CSV table of C-alpha atoms in Angstrom, one decimal:
chain,number,residue,atom,x,y,z
O,1,UNK,CA,-96.8,63.7,57.2
O,2,UNK,CA,-96.6,60.9,54.7
O,3,UNK,CA,-93.2,59.5,53.6
O,4,UNK,CA,-92.3,59.0,50.0
O,5,UNK,CA,-93.0,55.5,48.6
O,6,UNK,CA,-89.8,53.6,47.8
O,7,UNK,CA,-88.9,53.3,44.1
O,8,UNK,CA,-89.3,49.7,42.9
O,9,UNK,CA,-89.3,47.8,39.7
O,10,UNK,CA,-89.8,44.2,38.6
O,11,UNK,CA,-91.6,42.2,35.9
O,12,UNK,CA,-93.5,38.9,36.8
O,13,UNK,CA,-91.7,35.8,35.7
O,14,UNK,CA,-92.9,33.9,32.6
O,15,UNK,CA,-94.2,30.4,33.3
O,16,UNK,CA,-91.3,28.8,31.5
O,17,UNK,CA,-87.9,30.2,30.7
O,18,UNK,CA,-86.4,30.2,27.2
O,19,UNK,CA,-84.1,27.2,27.6
O,20,UNK,CA,-80.4,27.5,27.0
O,21,UNK,CA,-77.9,26.8,24.2
O,22,UNK,CA,-74.6,25.4,25.2
O,23,UNK,CA,-72.0,25.7,22.4
O,24,UNK,CA,-68.7,24.0,22.0
O,25,UNK,CA,-66.1,23.8,19.2
O,26,UNK,CA,-64.5,20.3,19.1
O,27,UNK,CA,-60.8,20.5,20.1
O,28,UNK,CA,-58.1,18.4,18.5
O,29,UNK,CA,-57.8,16.3,21.6
O,30,UNK,CA,-61.5,15.3,21.3
O,31,UNK,CA,-61.2,14.4,17.6
O,32,UNK,CA,-62.7,11.0,16.8
O,33,UNK,CA,-64.8,10.7,20.0
O,34,UNK,CA,-68.4,9.7,19.7
O,35,UNK,CA,-71.1,12.2,20.7
O,36,UNK,CA,-72.0,10.3,23.8
O,37,UNK,CA,-68.3,10.0,24.8
O,38,UNK,CA,-67.9,13.8,24.3
O,39,UNK,CA,-70.8,14.9,26.5
O,40,UNK,CA,-70.7,12.2,29.2
O,41,UNK,CA,-67.0,12.9,29.8
O,42,UNK,CA,-66.8,16.7,29.3
O,43,UNK,CA,-70.1,17.4,31.1
O,44,UNK,CA,-70.4,14.5,33.5
O,45,UNK,CA,-71.5,17.0,36.2
O,46,UNK,CA,-74.5,17.9,34.2
O,47,UNK,CA,-76.0,14.5,33.6
O,48,UNK,CA,-75.2,10.7,33.9
O,49,UNK,CA,-74.6,8.7,30.8
O,50,UNK,CA,-78.2,7.6,30.5
O,51,UNK,CA,-79.3,11.3,30.8
O,52,UNK,CA,-77.0,12.3,27.9
O,53,UNK,CA,-78.3,9.4,25.8
O,54,UNK,CA,-81.9,10.7,26.4
O,55,UNK,CA,-80.9,14.2,25.3
O,56,UNK,CA,-79.2,13.0,22.2
O,57,UNK,CA,-82.0,10.7,21.1
O,58,UNK,CA,-84.5,13.5,21.9
O,59,UNK,CA,-82.9,15.7,19.2
O,60,UNK,CA,-81.4,18.2,21.5
O,61,UNK,CA,-77.9,18.0,20.0
O,62,UNK,CA,-76.7,19.6,16.8
O,63,UNK,CA,-73.4,19.2,14.9
O,64,UNK,CA,-72.7,22.1,12.6
O,65,UNK,CA,-76.4,22.9,12.5
O,66,UNK,CA,-77.6,19.3,11.9
O,67,UNK,CA,-79.7,17.5,14.5
O,68,UNK,CA,-77.9,14.3,15.5
O,69,UNK,CA,-79.8,11.5,17.3
O,70,UNK,CA,-77.2,8.8,17.0
O,71,UNK,CA,-75.1,8.8,20.2
O,72,UNK,CA,-72.3,7.0,18.3
O,73,UNK,CA,-71.9,9.7,15.7
O,74,UNK,CA,-68.2,10.6,15.6
O,75,UNK,CA,-67.1,14.2,15.9
O,76,UNK,CA,-64.1,16.0,14.2
O,77,UNK,CA,-61.9,18.8,15.4
O,78,UNK,CA,-63.3,22.2,14.5
O,79,UNK,CA,-66.9,21.3,14.3
O,80,UNK,CA,-69.5,23.2,16.4
O,81,UNK,CA,-71.6,21.0,18.7
O,82,UNK,CA,-74.6,22.6,20.4
O,83,UNK,CA,-76.8,21.2,23.2
O,84,UNK,CA,-80.2,22.8,23.7
O,85,UNK,CA,-81.5,22.6,27.2
O,86,UNK,CA,-85.3,22.6,26.9
O,87,UNK,CA,-87.4,25.3,28.6
O,88,UNK,CA,-88.5,24.5,32.2
O,89,UNK,CA,-90.4,26.2,35.0
O,90,UNK,CA,-87.9,27.6,37.5
O,91,UNK,CA,-88.6,27.5,41.3
O,92,UNK,CA,-90.7,30.3,42.7
O,93,UNK,CA,-88.8,33.5,43.4
O,94,UNK,CA,-89.7,37.2,44.2
O,95,UNK,CA,-89.2,39.7,41.4
O,96,UNK,CA,-89.7,43.2,42.9
O,97,UNK,CA,-86.5,45.1,43.6
O,98,UNK,CA,-86.2,48.4,45.6
O,99,UNK,CA,-83.8,51.1,44.4
O,100,UNK,CA,-81.8,52.4,47.3
O,101,UNK,CA,-79.5,54.6,45.3
O,102,UNK,CA,-79.1,55.4,41.6
O,103,UNK,CA,-77.1,57.7,39.4
O,104,UNK,CA,-75.7,57.6,35.8
O,105,UNK,CA,-72.9,55.2,36.8
O,106,UNK,CA,-74.3,52.8,39.3
O,107,UNK,CA,-77.2,51.7,41.4
O,108,UNK,CA,-77.8,50.0,44.7
O,109,UNK,CA,-80.7,47.6,45.0
O,110,UNK,CA,-82.4,46.0,48.0
O,111,UNK,CA,-82.5,42.4,47.0
O,112,UNK,CA,-85.2,40.2,48.6
O,113,UNK,CA,-84.3,36.8,50.1
O,114,UNK,CA,-85.1,34.0,47.7
O,115,UNK,CA,-83.9,35.8,44.5
O,116,UNK,CA,-80.7,34.7,42.9
O,117,UNK,CA,-78.3,37.3,41.6
O,118,UNK,CA,-76.8,35.6,38.5
O,119,UNK,CA,-77.9,32.6,36.4
O,120,UNK,CA,-76.9,29.2,37.7
O,121,UNK,CA,-78.4,25.8,38.3
O,122,UNK,CA,-82.2,25.8,38.1
O,123,UNK,CA,-82.3,29.6,38.1
O,124,UNK,CA,-81.4,30.8,34.6
O,125,UNK,CA,-84.0,33.5,34.1
O,126,UNK,CA,-85.4,34.3,37.6
O,127,UNK,CA,-82.4,36.4,38.6
O,128,UNK,CA,-81.6,40.0,39.5
O,129,UNK,CA,-79.6,40.2,36.2
O,130,UNK,CA,-82.7,39.4,34.2
O,131,UNK,CA,-84.8,42.1,35.9
O,132,UNK,CA,-82.0,44.6,35.3
O,133,UNK,CA,-81.8,43.7,31.6
O,134,UNK,CA,-85.6,43.9,31.2
O,135,UNK,CA,-85.7,47.3,32.9
O,136,UNK,CA,-82.9,48.6,30.7
O,137,UNK,CA,-84.7,47.3,27.6
O,138,UNK,CA,-87.8,49.2,28.6
O,139,UNK,CA,-85.8,52.4,29.0
O,140,UNK,CA,-83.7,51.9,25.9
O,141,UNK,CA,-85.9,54.3,23.8
O,142,UNK,CA,-85.2,57.1,26.3
O,143,UNK,CA,-81.5,56.3,26.7
O,144,UNK,CA,-80.8,55.4,23.1
O,145,UNK,CA,-77.7,57.7,23.0
O,146,UNK,CA,-76.2,56.2,26.1
O,147,UNK,CA,-74.2,53.0,26.3
O,148,UNK,CA,-75.3,51.3,29.6
O,149,UNK,CA,-74.6,47.8,30.8
O,150,UNK,CA,-76.5,47.2,34.0
O,151,UNK,CA,-74.9,44.3,35.9
O,152,UNK,CA,-74.3,43.3,39.5
O,153,UNK,CA,-70.7,43.6,40.5
O,154,UNK,CA,-70.7,41.2,43.4
O,155,UNK,CA,-72.9,38.4,44.7
O,156,UNK,CA,-75.3,37.8,47.6
O,157,UNK,CA,-76.5,34.4,48.5
O,158,UNK,CA,-80.0,33.5,47.3
O,159,UNK,CA,-81.2,33.5,50.8
O,160,UNK,CA,-79.4,36.7,51.7
O,161,UNK,CA,-81.3,40.0,51.5
O,162,UNK,CA,-80.1,43.6,51.3
O,163,UNK,CA,-77.7,45.8,49.4
O,164,UNK,CA,-76.6,44.7,46.0
O,165,UNK,CA,-74.3,47.1,44.1
O,166,UNK,CA,-74.8,47.2,40.3
O,167,UNK,CA,-72.8,49.0,37.6
O,168,UNK,CA,-74.5,50.8,34.7
O,169,UNK,CA,-71.4,51.7,32.7
O,170,UNK,CA,-68.2,49.8,31.7
O,171,UNK,CA,-65.9,52.1,33.7
O,172,UNK,CA,-68.1,51.8,36.8
O,173,UNK,CA,-68.1,48.0,36.5
O,174,UNK,CA,-64.3,47.9,36.1
O,175,UNK,CA,-63.6,50.2,39.1
O,176,UNK,CA,-66.1,48.6,41.4
O,177,UNK,CA,-64.8,45.2,40.6
O,178,UNK,CA,-61.3,46.4,41.5
O,179,UNK,CA,-62.6,47.8,44.8
O,180,UNK,CA,-64.0,44.4,45.8
O,181,UNK,CA,-60.9,42.5,44.6
O,182,UNK,CA,-58.6,44.9,46.4
O,183,UNK,CA,-60.4,44.4,49.7
O,184,UNK,CA,-60.0,40.6,49.5
O,185,UNK,CA,-56.3,40.9,48.5
O,186,UNK,CA,-55.5,43.1,51.5
O,187,UNK,CA,-56.6,40.2,53.7
O,188,UNK,CA,-54.4,37.9,51.7
O,189,UNK,CA,-51.6,40.2,52.3
O,190,UNK,CA,-52.1,39.9,56.1
O,191,UNK,CA,-52.8,43.6,56.6
O,192,UNK,CA,-53.0,45.0,60.1
O,193,UNK,CA,-56.6,44.2,61.1
O,194,UNK,CA,-56.7,46.8,63.8
O,195,UNK,CA,-56.6,49.6,61.2
O,196,UNK,CA,-59.8,51.2,60.2
O,197,UNK,CA,-60.9,49.6,56.9
O,198,UNK,CA,-62.4,52.8,55.6
O,199,UNK,CA,-59.0,54.5,55.6
O,200,UNK,CA,-57.6,51.9,53.2
O,201,UNK,CA,-60.4,50.2,51.4
O,202,UNK,CA,-62.7,51.8,48.8
O,203,UNK,CA,-65.7,49.8,50.0
O,204,UNK,CA,-66.9,48.4,53.3
O,205,UNK,CA,-69.9,46.1,53.9
O,206,UNK,CA,-71.8,45.6,57.1
O,207,UNK,CA,-74.4,42.8,57.6
O,208,UNK,CA,-77.0,41.8,60.2
O,209,UNK,CA,-77.5,38.2,61.1
O,210,UNK,CA,-79.4,36.1,63.6
O,211,UNK,CA,-77.4,33.2,65.0
O,212,UNK,CA,-78.1,30.2,67.1
O,213,UNK,CA,-77.0,30.3,70.7
O,214,UNK,CA,-75.7,33.1,73.0
O,215,UNK,CA,-72.4,34.5,71.8
O,216,UNK,CA,-70.2,35.0,74.8
O,217,UNK,CA,-67.9,37.8,73.7
O,218,UNK,CA,-69.2,41.2,72.7
O,219,UNK,CA,-66.9,41.3,69.8
O,220,UNK,CA,-65.2,38.5,67.8
O,221,UNK,CA,-62.7,38.6,65.0
O,222,UNK,CA,-62.8,35.5,62.8
O,223,UNK,CA,-59.8,34.8,60.5
O,224,UNK,CA,-60.4,31.1,59.6
O,225,UNK,CA,-59.4,30.5,55.9
O,226,UNK,CA,-62.1,29.3,53.5
O,227,UNK,CA,-61.5,26.4,51.0
O,228,UNK,CA,-63.4,24.0,48.8
O,229,UNK,CA,-64.4,20.4,49.2
O,230,UNK,CA,-66.2,17.9,46.9
O,231,UNK,CA,-69.9,17.9,47.6
O,232,UNK,CA,-72.6,16.1,45.8
O,233,UNK,CA,-74.9,18.4,43.8
O,234,UNK,CA,-72.4,21.2,43.7
O,235,UNK,CA,-70.3,20.9,40.5
O,236,UNK,CA,-67.5,23.3,41.6
O,237,UNK,CA,-67.4,22.1,45.2
O,238,UNK,CA,-68.7,23.5,48.5
O,239,UNK,CA,-67.0,26.3,50.3
O,240,UNK,CA,-66.1,25.5,53.9
O,241,UNK,CA,-63.9,26.5,56.8
O,242,UNK,CA,-60.5,25.0,56.0
O,243,UNK,CA,-57.0,25.7,57.4
O,244,UNK,CA,-55.6,25.2,53.9
O,245,UNK,CA,-58.1,27.6,52.3
O,246,UNK,CA,-57.8,31.2,51.2
O,247,UNK,CA,-57.6,34.0,53.9
O,248,UNK,CA,-60.8,35.5,55.1
O,249,UNK,CA,-61.7,38.0,57.8
O,250,UNK,CA,-65.0,38.8,59.6
O,251,UNK,CA,-65.5,41.2,62.5
O,252,UNK,CA,-68.6,40.3,64.6
O,253,UNK,CA,-70.3,42.6,67.1
O,254,UNK,CA,-73.1,41.3,69.3
O,255,UNK,CA,-76.1,43.7,69.3
O,256,UNK,CA,-78.6,41.7,71.5
O,257,UNK,CA,-78.8,38.4,73.2
O,258,UNK,CA,-82.2,36.6,73.4
O,259,UNK,CA,-82.0,34.4,76.5
O,260,UNK,CA,-85.4,32.9,76.0
O,261,UNK,CA,-85.0,32.2,72.3
O,262,UNK,CA,-81.3,31.1,72.7
O,263,UNK,CA,-80.2,33.3,69.8
O,264,UNK,CA,-78.1,36.4,69.2
O,265,UNK,CA,-78.5,39.3,66.9
O,266,UNK,CA,-75.1,40.3,65.5
O,267,UNK,CA,-73.5,42.8,63.2
O,268,UNK,CA,-70.8,41.5,60.8
O,269,UNK,CA,-68.3,43.5,58.9
O,270,UNK,CA,-66.5,41.5,56.2
O,271,UNK,CA,-63.1,42.6,55.0
O,272,UNK,CA,-62.9,39.9,52.3
O,273,UNK,CA,-65.4,38.5,49.9
O,274,UNK,CA,-65.2,34.7,50.0
O,275,UNK,CA,-68.4,32.9,49.0
O,276,UNK,CA,-70.8,32.2,51.9
O,277,UNK,CA,-68.2,33.8,54.2
O,278,UNK,CA,-70.5,35.0,57.0
O,279,UNK,CA,-72.4,31.7,57.1
O,280,UNK,CA,-69.2,29.7,57.3
O,281,UNK,CA,-67.4,32.0,59.8
O,282,UNK,CA,-70.3,32.2,62.2
O,283,UNK,CA,-70.9,28.4,62.1
O,284,UNK,CA,-67.1,28.0,62.6
O,285,UNK,CA,-67.2,29.7,66.0
O,286,UNK,CA,-70.2,27.6,67.0
O,287,UNK,CA,-73.1,29.9,66.1
O,288,UNK,CA,-74.6,28.9,62.7
O,289,UNK,CA,-77.2,31.3,61.3
O,290,UNK,CA,-80.6,30.5,62.7
O,291,UNK,CA,-82.4,28.4,60.1
O,292,UNK,CA,-79.4,27.7,58.0
O,293,UNK,CA,-80.1,24.3,56.4
O,294,UNK,CA,-76.5,23.8,55.2
O,295,UNK,CA,-73.7,24.9,57.5
O,296,UNK,CA,-73.3,23.5,61.0
O,297,UNK,CA,-70.9,24.1,63.9
O,298,UNK,CA,-67.3,24.1,62.7
O,299,UNK,CA,-68.1,25.7,59.3
O,300,UNK,CA,-68.8,22.4,57.6
O,301,UNK,CA,-72.0,21.0,56.0
O,302,UNK,CA,-74.4,19.3,58.4
O,303,UNK,CA,-74.3,15.8,56.8
O,304,UNK,CA,-73.1,14.4,53.6
O,305,UNK,CA,-71.2,11.6,51.9
O,306,UNK,CA,-68.7,13.1,49.5
O,307,UNK,CA,-68.4,9.9,47.6
O,308,UNK,CA,-72.1,9.3,47.0
O,309,UNK,CA,-73.4,9.9,43.4
O,310,UNK,CA,-77.1,9.5,42.5
O,311,UNK,CA,-77.2,8.1,39.0
O,312,UNK,CA,-80.9,8.7,38.6
O,313,UNK,CA,-81.8,11.5,36.3
O,314,UNK,CA,-84.7,14.0,36.1
O,315,UNK,CA,-87.1,14.5,33.2
O,316,UNK,CA,-84.6,16.7,31.3
O,317,UNK,CA,-81.9,14.1,31.6
O,318,UNK,CA,-79.9,15.9,34.3
O,319,UNK,CA,-79.3,14.8,37.8
O,320,UNK,CA,-82.2,14.9,40.3
O,321,UNK,CA,-82.2,17.6,42.8
O,322,UNK,CA,-80.0,16.5,45.8
O,323,UNK,CA,-81.8,15.3,48.9
O,324,UNK,CA,-79.4,17.1,51.1
O,325,UNK,CA,-79.0,20.9,51.5
O,326,UNK,CA,-77.1,23.0,48.9
O,327,UNK,CA,-75.7,26.5,49.1
O,328,UNK,CA,-78.7,28.2,47.4
O,329,UNK,CA,-81.2,26.9,49.9
O,330,UNK,CA,-82.9,29.6,52.0
O,331,UNK,CA,-84.2,29.7,55.6
O,332,UNK,CA,-81.5,31.7,57.4
O,333,UNK,CA,-81.6,35.4,58.4
O,334,UNK,CA,-78.8,37.4,56.8
O,335,UNK,CA,-79.1,41.0,55.5
O,336,UNK,CA,-76.6,43.3,53.8
O,337,UNK,CA,-77.4,46.4,55.9
O,338,UNK,CA,-74.9,49.1,55.1
O,339,UNK,CA,-72.5,49.9,52.4
O,340,UNK,CA,-69.8,52.6,52.5
O,341,UNK,CA,-67.9,53.2,49.3
O,342,UNK,CA,-66.0,55.7,47.2
O,343,UNK,CA,-67.9,56.5,44.1
O,344,UNK,CA,-66.2,54.9,41.1
O,345,UNK,CA,-66.3,58.1,39.0
O,346,UNK,CA,-66.7,61.1,41.3
O,347,UNK,CA,-64.6,59.8,44.2
O,348,UNK,CA,-67.4,61.0,46.5
O,349,UNK,CA,-67.8,58.9,49.7
O,350,UNK,CA,-71.3,57.4,49.8
O,351,UNK,CA,-73.1,55.6,52.6
O,352,UNK,CA,-76.1,53.4,51.6
O,353,UNK,CA,-78.4,51.8,54.1
O,354,UNK,CA,-81.0,49.1,53.4
O,355,UNK,CA,-84.1,48.9,55.7
O,356,UNK,CA,-83.8,46.0,58.2
O,357,UNK,CA,-86.3,43.1,58.2
O,358,UNK,CA,-88.2,43.2,61.5
O,359,UNK,CA,-86.6,40.0,62.8
O,360,UNK,CA,-83.1,41.6,62.4
O,361,UNK,CA,-84.0,44.8,64.3
O,362,UNK,CA,-82.9,45.5,67.8
O,363,UNK,CA,-85.7,46.3,70.3
O,364,UNK,CA,-84.7,49.9,70.3
O,365,UNK,CA,-84.8,50.1,66.5
O,366,UNK,CA,-88.2,48.4,66.4
O,367,UNK,CA,-89.6,50.9,68.9
O,368,UNK,CA,-88.2,53.8,66.9
O,369,UNK,CA,-89.7,52.5,63.7
O,370,UNK,CA,-93.1,52.1,65.3
O,371,UNK,CA,-93.0,55.6,66.8
O,372,UNK,CA,-92.1,57.0,63.4
O,373,UNK,CA,-95.0,55.2,61.7
O,374,UNK,CA,-97.4,56.7,64.3
O,375,UNK,CA,-96.0,60.2,63.7
O,376,UNK,CA,-96.6,59.7,59.9
O,377,UNK,CA,-100.2,58.7,60.2
């Protein structure tokens, strides 16, 4: 007996993206500055001074609709200044998405590793959000009378695969966003962590991960706070384990230990939603994710000099890609495996699983899948 093929969608990426327009209205505090002073001070994380000079002289800046190539042109309060970032070829990324669950209010997708969720950095078009918008555009003639806004309501790291929850209506987006925020705030309020989360929270997330080393305890609760440090190449700073950071809670259960490979397969339930929380927490207890290029034992980056700044710039005038690892780099094995939530409109309790990559299956699960495949031949 054949099984139904999974529902998928996705459009191949164009060779180049469309570029980006960055618009500003000059504030009174910036009145009288030169164009180069304005951009090199306000957006110094985007490019060094020489890079901004190149962009201005290349005709990529407009003041109230006029192209300005003189970096010493003065600006006045109230004027609109626009920087046009030229189109570029974004790094390779998968584009097919599997639909795990869908109704009129929301959908759950199986995101592949290597695909960024929202625009940022080099990935402005090759994102889940773009594929959602393109799919909605294709369906617009059939759904002309419906007002839909397909958008992810949380993030997964680019290298993380698995369940990504998306809202299709404004009310679903609002309520799902509250669910995620409430879960994190409960941790901040030092809720009793022995209480079952499903009895309090509207949403619960369970992940699978493969970590370095043999985890001694069968179950571990990690409550190390997560904060931010300066880190070259990451404008808003890097999230790390930090006693002065914000509360975070992860519950880890060991599923298998591979003595020969010196690694452990674990299940992780997160009861807060800090960025890169699982990668940070597992490395904090001495077991970084296998293949993680960034986080090392202790929940800190492997190696960096926080004071180093590379003043060289790339072809578009921006900083060159850092030589060291950054949060979006892939190589690790982390999968959002199960999601339990209260439906944002109907209040029905829904459990959504995402198929496991073979490397994150237990031996028993792998055998069961093989037997099922044989039966379906």
